[in-house]
PDB file of C-alpha atoms in Angstrom:
ATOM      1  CA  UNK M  23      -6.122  -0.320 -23.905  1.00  0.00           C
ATOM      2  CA  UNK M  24      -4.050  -1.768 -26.669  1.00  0.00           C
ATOM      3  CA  UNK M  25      -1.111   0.258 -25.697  1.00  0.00           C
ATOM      4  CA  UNK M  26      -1.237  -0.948 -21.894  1.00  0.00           C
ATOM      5  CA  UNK M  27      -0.860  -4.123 -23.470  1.00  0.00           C
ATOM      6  CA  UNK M  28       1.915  -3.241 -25.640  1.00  0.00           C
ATOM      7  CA  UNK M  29       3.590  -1.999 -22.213  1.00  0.00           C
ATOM      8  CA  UNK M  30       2.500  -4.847 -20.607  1.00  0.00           C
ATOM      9  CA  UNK M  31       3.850  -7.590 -23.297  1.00  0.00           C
ATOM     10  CA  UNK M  32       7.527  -5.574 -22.115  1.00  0.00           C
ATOM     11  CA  UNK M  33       9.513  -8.372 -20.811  1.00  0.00           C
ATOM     12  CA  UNK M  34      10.565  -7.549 -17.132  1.00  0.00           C
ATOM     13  CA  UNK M  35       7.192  -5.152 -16.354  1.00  0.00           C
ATOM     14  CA  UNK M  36       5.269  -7.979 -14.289  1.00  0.00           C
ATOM     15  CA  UNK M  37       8.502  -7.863 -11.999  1.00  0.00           C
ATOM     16  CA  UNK M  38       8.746  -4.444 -11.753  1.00  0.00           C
ATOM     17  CA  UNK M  39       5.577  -4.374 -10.795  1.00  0.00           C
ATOM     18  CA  UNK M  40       6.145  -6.514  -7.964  1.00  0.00           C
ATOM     19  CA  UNK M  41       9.111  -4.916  -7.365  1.00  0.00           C
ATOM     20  CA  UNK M  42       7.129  -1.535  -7.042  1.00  0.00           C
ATOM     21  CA  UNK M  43       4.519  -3.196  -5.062  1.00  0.00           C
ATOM     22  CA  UNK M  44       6.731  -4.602  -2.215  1.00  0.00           C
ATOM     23  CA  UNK M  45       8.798  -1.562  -2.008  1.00  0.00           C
ATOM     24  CA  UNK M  46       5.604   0.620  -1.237  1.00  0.00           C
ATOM     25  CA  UNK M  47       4.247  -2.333   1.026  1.00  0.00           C
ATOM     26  CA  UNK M  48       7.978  -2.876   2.819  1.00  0.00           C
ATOM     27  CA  UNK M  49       8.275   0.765   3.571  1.00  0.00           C
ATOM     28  CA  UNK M  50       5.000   1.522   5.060  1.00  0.00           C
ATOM     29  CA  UNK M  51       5.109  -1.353   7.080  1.00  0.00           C
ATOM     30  CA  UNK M  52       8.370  -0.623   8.876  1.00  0.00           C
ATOM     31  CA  UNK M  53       7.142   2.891   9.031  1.00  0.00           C
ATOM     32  CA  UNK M  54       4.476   1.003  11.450  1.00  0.00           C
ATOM     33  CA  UNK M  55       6.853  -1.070  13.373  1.00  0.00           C
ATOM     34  CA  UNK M  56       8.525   2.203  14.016  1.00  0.00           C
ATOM     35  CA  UNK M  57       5.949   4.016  15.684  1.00  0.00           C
ATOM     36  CA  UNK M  58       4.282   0.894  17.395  1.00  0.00           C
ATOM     37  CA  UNK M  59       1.640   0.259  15.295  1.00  0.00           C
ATOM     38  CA  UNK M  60       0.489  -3.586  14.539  1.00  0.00           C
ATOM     39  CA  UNK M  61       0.785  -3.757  11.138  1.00  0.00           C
ATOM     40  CA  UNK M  62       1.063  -6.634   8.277  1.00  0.00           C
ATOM     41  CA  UNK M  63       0.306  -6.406   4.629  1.00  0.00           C
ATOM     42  CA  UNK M  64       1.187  -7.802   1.415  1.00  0.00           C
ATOM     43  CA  UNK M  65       1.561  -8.010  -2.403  1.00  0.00           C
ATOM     44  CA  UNK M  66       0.166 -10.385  -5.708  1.00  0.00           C
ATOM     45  CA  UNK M  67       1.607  -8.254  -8.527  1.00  0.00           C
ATOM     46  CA  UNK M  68       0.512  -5.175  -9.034  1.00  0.00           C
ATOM     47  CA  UNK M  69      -2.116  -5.553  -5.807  1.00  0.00           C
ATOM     48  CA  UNK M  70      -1.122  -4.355  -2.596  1.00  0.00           C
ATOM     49  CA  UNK M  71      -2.837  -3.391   0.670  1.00  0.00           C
ATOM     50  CA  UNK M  72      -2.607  -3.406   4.594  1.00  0.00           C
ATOM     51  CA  UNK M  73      -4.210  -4.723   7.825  1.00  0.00           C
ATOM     52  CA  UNK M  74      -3.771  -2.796  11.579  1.00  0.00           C
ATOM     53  CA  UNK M  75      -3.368  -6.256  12.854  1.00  0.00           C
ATOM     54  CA  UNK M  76      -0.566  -8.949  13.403  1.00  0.00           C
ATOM     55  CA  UNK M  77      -0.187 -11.188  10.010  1.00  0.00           C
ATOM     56  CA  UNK M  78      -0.428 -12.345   8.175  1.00  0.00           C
ATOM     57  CA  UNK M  79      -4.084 -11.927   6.917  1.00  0.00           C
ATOM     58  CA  UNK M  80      -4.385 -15.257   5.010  1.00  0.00           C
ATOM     59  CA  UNK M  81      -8.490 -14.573   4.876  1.00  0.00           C
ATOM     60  CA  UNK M  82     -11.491 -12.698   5.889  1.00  0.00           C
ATOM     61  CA  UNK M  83     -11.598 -14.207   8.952  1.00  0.00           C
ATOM     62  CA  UNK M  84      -8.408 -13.047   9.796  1.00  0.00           C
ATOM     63  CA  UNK M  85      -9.080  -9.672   8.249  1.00  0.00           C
ATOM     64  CA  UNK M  86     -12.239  -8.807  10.251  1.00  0.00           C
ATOM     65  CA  UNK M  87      -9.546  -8.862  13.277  1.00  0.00           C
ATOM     66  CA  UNK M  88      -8.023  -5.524  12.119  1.00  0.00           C
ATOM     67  CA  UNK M  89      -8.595  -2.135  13.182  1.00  0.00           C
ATOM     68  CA  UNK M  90     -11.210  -0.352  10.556  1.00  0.00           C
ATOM     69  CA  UNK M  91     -10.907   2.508  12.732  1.00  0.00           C
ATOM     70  CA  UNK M  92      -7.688   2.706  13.084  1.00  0.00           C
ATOM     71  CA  UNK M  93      -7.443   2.346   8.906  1.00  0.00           C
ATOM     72  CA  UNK M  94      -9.824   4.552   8.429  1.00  0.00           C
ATOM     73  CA  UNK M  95      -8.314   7.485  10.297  1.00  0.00           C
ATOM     74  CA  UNK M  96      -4.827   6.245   8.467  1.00  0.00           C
ATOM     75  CA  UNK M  97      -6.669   6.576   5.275  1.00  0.00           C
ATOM     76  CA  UNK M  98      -8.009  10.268   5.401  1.00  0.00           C
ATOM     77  CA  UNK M  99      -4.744  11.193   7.136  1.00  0.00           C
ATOM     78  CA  UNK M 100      -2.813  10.120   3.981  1.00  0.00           C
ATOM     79  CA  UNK M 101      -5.483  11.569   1.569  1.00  0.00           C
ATOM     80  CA  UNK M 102      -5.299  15.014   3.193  1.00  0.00           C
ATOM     81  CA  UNK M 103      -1.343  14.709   2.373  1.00  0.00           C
ATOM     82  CA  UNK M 104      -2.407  13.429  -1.411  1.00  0.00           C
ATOM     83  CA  UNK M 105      -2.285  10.120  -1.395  1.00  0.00           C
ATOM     84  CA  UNK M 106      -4.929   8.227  -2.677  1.00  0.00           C
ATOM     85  CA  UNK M 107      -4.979   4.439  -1.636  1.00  0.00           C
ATOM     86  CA  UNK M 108      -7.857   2.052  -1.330  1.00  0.00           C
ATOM     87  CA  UNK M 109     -10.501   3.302   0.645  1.00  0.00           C
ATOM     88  CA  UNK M 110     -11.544  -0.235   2.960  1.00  0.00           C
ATOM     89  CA  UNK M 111      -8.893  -2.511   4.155  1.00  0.00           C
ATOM     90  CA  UNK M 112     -10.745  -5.005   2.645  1.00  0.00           C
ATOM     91  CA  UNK M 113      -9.981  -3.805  -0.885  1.00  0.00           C
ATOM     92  CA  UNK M 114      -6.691  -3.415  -2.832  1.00  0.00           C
ATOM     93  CA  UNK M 115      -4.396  -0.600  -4.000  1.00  0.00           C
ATOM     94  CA  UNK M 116      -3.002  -0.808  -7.055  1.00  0.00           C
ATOM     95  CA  UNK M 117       0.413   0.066  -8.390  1.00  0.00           C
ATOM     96  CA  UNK M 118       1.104   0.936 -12.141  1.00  0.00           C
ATOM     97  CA  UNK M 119       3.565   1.035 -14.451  1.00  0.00           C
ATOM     98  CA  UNK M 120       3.677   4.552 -14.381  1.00  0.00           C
ATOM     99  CA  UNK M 121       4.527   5.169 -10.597  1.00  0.00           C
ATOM    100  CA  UNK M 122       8.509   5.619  -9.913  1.00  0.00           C
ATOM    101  CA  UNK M 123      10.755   5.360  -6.962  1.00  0.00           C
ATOM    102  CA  UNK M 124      10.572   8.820  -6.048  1.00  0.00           C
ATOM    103  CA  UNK M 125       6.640   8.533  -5.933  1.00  0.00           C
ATOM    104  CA  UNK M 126       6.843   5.068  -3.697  1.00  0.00           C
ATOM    105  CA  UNK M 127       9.489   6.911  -1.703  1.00  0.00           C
ATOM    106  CA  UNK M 128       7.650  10.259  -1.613  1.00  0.00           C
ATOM    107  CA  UNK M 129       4.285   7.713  -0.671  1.00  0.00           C
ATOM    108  CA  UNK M 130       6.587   6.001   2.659  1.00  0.00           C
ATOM    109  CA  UNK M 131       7.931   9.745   4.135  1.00  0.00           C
ATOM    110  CA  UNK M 132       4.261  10.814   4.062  1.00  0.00           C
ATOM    111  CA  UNK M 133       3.147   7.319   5.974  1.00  0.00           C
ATOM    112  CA  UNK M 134       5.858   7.643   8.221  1.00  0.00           C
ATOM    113  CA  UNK M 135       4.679  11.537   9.100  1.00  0.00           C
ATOM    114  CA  UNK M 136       1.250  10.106   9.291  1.00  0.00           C
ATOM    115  CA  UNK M 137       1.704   6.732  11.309  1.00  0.00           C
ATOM    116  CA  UNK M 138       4.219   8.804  13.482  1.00  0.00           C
ATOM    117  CA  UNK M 139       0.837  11.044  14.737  1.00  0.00           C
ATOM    118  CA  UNK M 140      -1.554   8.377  14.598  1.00  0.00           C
TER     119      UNK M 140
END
């Protein structure tokens, strides 16, 4: 714990962080628009996630209006390729200090391969 925070105290790791986030959360969402899905998502910080549904998702109203089953399928499609991501769209990823660009870039082919066959 006390050397996350060391990490953490780092000036410019909060914006990397969002950086990261809005990379992962950028890609996979044009990775949608490409193969027709209805997509929207978003970051705060480090948190991340995604709807099947036209955004933006301001609240739980809005996200009861997604596809679960749609996300569902997405998510064990993306987990059989070794990604790992929040299990229920109504919970968030998370992105670390620790993940590069190769992994977010590795993390949009493989949700392009999957979106592309879902």
């Amino acid at each position: 714990g006390i050397e996350t925070m060391k990490k953490l105290r780092t000036p410019g790791t909060y914006e990397e962080l969002e950086r990261k986030s809005q990379k992962l959360v950028d890609g996979i969402l044009a990775a949608g628009k490409k193969h027709g899905h209805a997509m929207c998502g978003g970051t705060a910080g480090g948190m991340l996630g995604w709807f099947f549904t036209e955004g933006p998702v301001k609240n739980f109203a809005e996200a009861a209006k997604s596809d679960g089953e749609k996300f569902g399928k997405w998510h064990r499609m993306m987990l059989e390729r070794g990604v790992y991501l929040a299990p229920s769209m109504y919970e968030a990823a998370f992105m670390s200090v620790a993940h590069t660009d190769e992994d977010i870039e590795k993390t949009i082919a493989i949700a392009d391969e999957v979106l592309s066959q879902l």
